[in-house]
């Protein structure tokens, strides 16, 4: 009950807190790479020569991945940045299973100067849309 009394009496402070939390979440989202829908990813690959970086585990990657996707598991990206150096001039799309690791990888890549986008919904969304997969 005291909680609601506080909110009603301090509505300006509570509103400011909500706005700051929203701004923080929005900033973190942008720092990890702007999300891109499966259709936008397809357009980026076809028109701008974007490359897909698949950060899933080996088993998931072998079960099906986007054509010409580069595979580096999310735990190894920081140590293998030299393999990505030639891709700084084109958009790099980070794809994971459902979006749980793409943010951290995206932040690391942006710090290194990459133009990063994240596959919205991950490979689960790609599969749900019945888009083509290559199986190893």
CSV table of C-alpha atoms in Angstrom, one decimal:
chain,number,residue,atom,x,y,z
A,1,UNK,CA,0.0,0.0,0.0
A,2,UNK,CA,2.8,2.4,0.8
A,3,UNK,CA,4.3,1.7,-2.6
A,4,UNK,CA,1.2,3.1,-4.4
A,5,UNK,CA,1.1,6.1,-2.0
A,6,UNK,CA,4.8,6.8,-2.9
A,7,UNK,CA,4.0,6.6,-6.6
A,8,UNK,CA,1.0,8.9,-6.4
A,9,UNK,CA,3.0,11.5,-4.4
A,10,UNK,CA,6.2,11.2,-6.3
A,11,UNK,CA,4.8,10.7,-9.8
A,12,UNK,CA,7.4,13.1,-11.4
A,13,UNK,CA,10.3,11.1,-10.0
A,14,UNK,CA,8.8,7.7,-11.0
A,15,UNK,CA,8.1,9.1,-14.5
A,16,UNK,CA,11.6,10.2,-14.8
A,17,UNK,CA,12.9,6.8,-13.7
A,18,UNK,CA,10.8,5.0,-16.3
A,19,UNK,CA,12.0,7.4,-19.1
A,20,UNK,CA,15.6,6.8,-18.1
A,21,UNK,CA,15.2,3.1,-18.0
A,22,UNK,CA,13.6,3.1,-21.5
A,23,UNK,CA,16.5,5.3,-22.8
A,24,UNK,CA,19.0,3.0,-21.3
A,25,UNK,CA,17.4,-0.1,-22.9
A,26,UNK,CA,17.1,1.7,-26.3
A,27,UNK,CA,20.8,2.7,-26.1
A,28,UNK,CA,21.9,-0.9,-25.2
A,29,UNK,CA,19.8,-2.3,-28.1
A,30,UNK,CA,21.4,0.1,-30.6
A,31,UNK,CA,24.9,-0.6,-29.3
A,32,UNK,CA,24.4,-4.3,-30.0
A,33,UNK,CA,23.5,-3.7,-33.6
A,34,UNK,CA,20.2,-2.7,-35.1
A,35,UNK,CA,17.8,-5.7,-35.4
A,36,UNK,CA,16.9,-6.7,-39.0
A,37,UNK,CA,14.0,-8.8,-40.1
A,38,UNK,CA,14.5,-11.9,-42.2
A,39,UNK,CA,13.3,-10.0,-45.2
A,40,UNK,CA,15.7,-7.1,-44.5
A,41,UNK,CA,18.6,-9.5,-44.1
A,42,UNK,CA,17.8,-11.1,-47.5
A,43,UNK,CA,17.8,-7.6,-49.0
A,44,UNK,CA,21.1,-6.7,-47.4
A,45,UNK,CA,22.7,-9.8,-48.6
A,46,UNK,CA,21.5,-9.4,-52.2
A,47,UNK,CA,22.0,-5.6,-52.6
A,48,UNK,CA,24.9,-4.7,-50.3
A,49,UNK,CA,26.8,-7.9,-50.1
A,50,UNK,CA,26.3,-8.3,-46.4
A,51,UNK,CA,27.8,-11.3,-44.7
A,52,UNK,CA,26.2,-13.5,-42.1
A,53,UNK,CA,28.1,-14.5,-39.0
A,54,UNK,CA,26.5,-17.5,-37.4
A,55,UNK,CA,27.4,-17.7,-33.7
A,56,UNK,CA,25.5,-20.9,-32.8
A,57,UNK,CA,27.2,-24.1,-31.5
A,58,UNK,CA,28.6,-26.5,-34.1
A,59,UNK,CA,25.7,-28.9,-33.8
A,60,UNK,CA,23.1,-26.2,-34.5
A,61,UNK,CA,25.2,-24.8,-37.4
A,62,UNK,CA,25.5,-28.3,-39.0
A,63,UNK,CA,21.8,-28.9,-38.7
A,64,UNK,CA,21.1,-25.9,-41.0
A,65,UNK,CA,22.6,-22.4,-41.7
A,66,UNK,CA,22.3,-19.6,-44.2
A,67,UNK,CA,24.2,-20.0,-47.4
A,68,UNK,CA,27.8,-18.7,-47.2
A,69,UNK,CA,27.4,-17.9,-43.5
A,70,UNK,CA,30.7,-17.7,-41.6
A,71,UNK,CA,30.6,-19.9,-38.5
A,72,UNK,CA,32.3,-18.7,-35.3
A,73,UNK,CA,30.7,-19.9,-32.0
A,74,UNK,CA,29.8,-17.0,-29.8
A,75,UNK,CA,32.4,-17.8,-27.2
A,76,UNK,CA,35.2,-17.7,-29.7
A,77,UNK,CA,34.4,-14.4,-31.6
A,78,UNK,CA,36.6,-12.2,-29.4
A,79,UNK,CA,39.6,-14.4,-30.1
A,80,UNK,CA,39.0,-14.7,-33.9
A,81,UNK,CA,38.3,-11.1,-34.8
A,82,UNK,CA,41.2,-11.2,-37.3
A,83,UNK,CA,39.2,-13.6,-39.5
A,84,UNK,CA,36.5,-10.9,-39.8
A,85,UNK,CA,38.8,-7.9,-40.5
A,86,UNK,CA,38.2,-8.1,-44.3
A,87,UNK,CA,34.5,-7.7,-43.7
A,88,UNK,CA,34.5,-4.2,-42.1
A,89,UNK,CA,33.4,-2.5,-45.3
A,90,UNK,CA,30.1,-4.4,-45.6
A,91,UNK,CA,27.3,-5.0,-43.2
A,92,UNK,CA,27.8,-8.0,-40.9
A,93,UNK,CA,24.7,-9.8,-39.7
A,94,UNK,CA,24.9,-11.7,-36.5
A,95,UNK,CA,22.7,-14.8,-36.4
A,96,UNK,CA,22.2,-17.0,-33.4
A,97,UNK,CA,19.5,-19.5,-32.3
A,98,UNK,CA,16.9,-17.1,-30.9
A,99,UNK,CA,18.6,-13.8,-30.2
A,100,UNK,CA,20.3,-14.6,-26.8
A,101,UNK,CA,23.9,-14.2,-27.9
A,102,UNK,CA,23.7,-11.8,-30.8
A,103,UNK,CA,23.6,-8.7,-28.5
A,104,UNK,CA,26.9,-9.5,-26.8
A,105,UNK,CA,28.6,-10.4,-30.0
A,106,UNK,CA,27.2,-7.3,-31.7
A,107,UNK,CA,28.5,-5.0,-29.0
A,108,UNK,CA,32.0,-6.5,-29.3
A,109,UNK,CA,32.0,-6.2,-33.1
A,110,UNK,CA,30.8,-2.6,-33.0
A,111,UNK,CA,33.6,-1.7,-30.6
A,112,UNK,CA,36.0,-3.0,-33.3
A,113,UNK,CA,34.4,-0.8,-36.0
A,114,UNK,CA,32.1,-3.2,-37.8
A,115,UNK,CA,28.7,-2.3,-39.2
A,116,UNK,CA,26.5,-4.7,-37.3
A,117,UNK,CA,23.0,-5.9,-37.7
A,118,UNK,CA,21.3,-8.6,-35.7
A,119,UNK,CA,19.0,-11.2,-37.2
A,120,UNK,CA,15.7,-10.5,-35.4
A,121,UNK,CA,14.3,-13.8,-34.0
A,122,UNK,CA,17.5,-15.6,-34.9
A,123,UNK,CA,17.7,-18.7,-37.0
A,124,UNK,CA,14.4,-19.9,-35.4
A,125,UNK,CA,12.6,-17.1,-37.2
A,126,UNK,CA,14.6,-17.8,-40.4
A,127,UNK,CA,13.4,-21.4,-40.3
A,128,UNK,CA,9.8,-20.5,-39.4
A,129,UNK,CA,9.7,-18.3,-42.6
A,130,UNK,CA,10.8,-21.4,-44.6
A,131,UNK,CA,13.8,-19.6,-46.0
A,132,UNK,CA,16.6,-21.7,-47.4
A,133,UNK,CA,19.1,-23.5,-45.2
A,134,UNK,CA,22.3,-25.4,-46.0
A,135,UNK,CA,22.9,-28.6,-44.0
A,136,UNK,CA,26.5,-29.7,-43.4
